Short mmCIF file of C-alpha atoms in Angstrom, two decimals:
data_model
loop_
_atom_site.label_atom_id
_atom_site.label_comp_id
_atom_site.label_asym_id
_atom_site.label_seq_id
_atom_site.Cartn_x
_atom_site.Cartn_y
_atom_site.Cartn_z
CA MET A 1 216.68 192.76 54.10
CA ASP A 2 216.33 196.59 53.22
CA THR A 3 213.24 198.44 54.78
CA PHE A 4 210.48 198.87 52.25
CA PRO A 5 210.61 202.35 50.43
CA ASP A 6 207.83 204.74 50.90
CA LEU A 7 206.03 203.99 47.76
CA GLY A 8 204.42 207.62 47.67
CA SER A 9 207.82 209.14 47.22
CA LEU A 10 208.69 207.04 44.30
CA SER A 11 208.28 207.88 40.63
CA ASP A 12 206.57 205.63 38.25
CA GLN A 13 209.87 204.58 36.83
CA GLU A 14 211.51 203.86 40.18
CA LEU A 15 208.36 201.81 40.97
CA LYS A 16 208.91 199.78 37.77
CA ASP A 17 212.59 199.52 38.36
CA LEU A 18 211.92 198.23 41.77
CA ILE A 19 209.43 195.60 40.68
CA GLN A 20 212.15 194.42 38.06
CA GLN A 21 214.62 194.18 40.58
CA LEU A 22 212.49 192.21 42.95
CA THR A 23 211.35 189.92 40.29
CA GLU A 24 214.87 189.06 39.31
CA GLU A 25 215.80 188.39 42.90
CA GLU A 26 212.85 186.05 43.34
CA VAL A 27 213.70 184.14 40.11
CA ASP A 28 217.35 183.69 41.53
CA ILE A 29 215.98 182.63 44.93
CA SER A 30 213.51 180.23 43.19
CA TYR A 31 216.37 178.74 41.07
CA LYS A 32 218.56 178.28 44.19
CA ARG A 33 215.56 176.74 46.00
CA ARG A 34 215.03 174.16 43.29
CA ILE A 35 218.65 173.37 43.18
CA LEU A 36 218.75 172.83 47.09
CA HIS A 37 215.59 170.57 46.66
CA GLY A 38 217.33 168.49 44.07
CA LYS A 39 220.43 168.07 46.29
CA ILE A 40 218.35 167.16 49.34
CA ASP A 41 216.24 164.50 47.15
CA ILE A 42 219.55 162.88 46.14
CA LEU A 43 221.00 162.55 49.65
CA ARG A 44 217.51 161.23 51.17
CA ALA A 45 217.74 158.60 48.01
CA GLU A 46 221.20 157.56 49.21
CA LEU A 47 220.34 157.41 52.88
CA VAL A 48 217.36 155.14 52.05
CA ASN A 49 219.50 152.92 49.85
CA ARG A 50 222.24 152.66 52.78
CA LEU A 51 219.34 151.96 55.00
CA ARG A 52 217.92 149.33 52.80
CA LYS A 53 221.27 147.54 52.59
CA LYS A 54 221.74 147.62 56.30
CA HIS A 55 218.45 146.27 56.80
CA GLU A 56 219.12 143.46 54.31
CA GLY A 57 222.27 142.79 56.01
CA GLY A 58 220.62 142.26 59.33
CA GLU A 59 221.76 145.38 60.98
CA GLU A 60 219.68 147.66 63.19
CA VAL A 61 218.37 150.38 61.07
CA ILE A 62 216.92 152.72 63.77
CA THR A 63 218.17 152.86 67.24
CA GLY A 64 217.15 154.24 70.39
CA ASP A 65 219.21 157.27 69.95
CA ASP A 66 217.61 157.90 66.66
CA VAL A 67 214.10 157.76 68.31
CA ARG A 68 215.36 160.10 71.14
CA ARG A 69 216.81 162.71 68.56
CA LEU A 70 213.56 162.66 66.50
CA THR A 71 211.65 163.05 69.82
CA ASP A 72 213.71 166.13 70.49
CA ILE A 73 213.24 167.56 66.89
CA LEU A 74 209.46 167.05 67.13
CA ALA A 75 209.57 168.88 70.43
CA GLY A 76 211.23 171.75 69.06
CA ARG A 77 214.36 170.82 71.11
CA ALA A 78 216.71 169.97 68.11
CA GLY A 79 219.39 172.71 69.00
CA GLU A 80 219.40 172.10 72.61
CA GLU A 81 221.58 169.76 74.87
CA PRO A 82 220.36 166.23 75.04
CA ALA A 83 218.13 165.31 77.85
CA SER A 84 219.73 163.11 80.54
#
């Protein structure tokens, strides 16, 4: 991201242009965020359906490895090597 400009050195028109530019950028980012949230919702729904089917079929839905991984994520160790 660019550094924030010296506001005192900008003309009124430059300030208006900068506001317009940043507003357009925010709208674009907001749109992309909504699209990503929609995709995440679809993926989560698919995972829930798969887990439900596994459970109905008598398969183990959550393993010890899943619990260890969740523990690592909650402890902030998600990107680290697994503990032995």
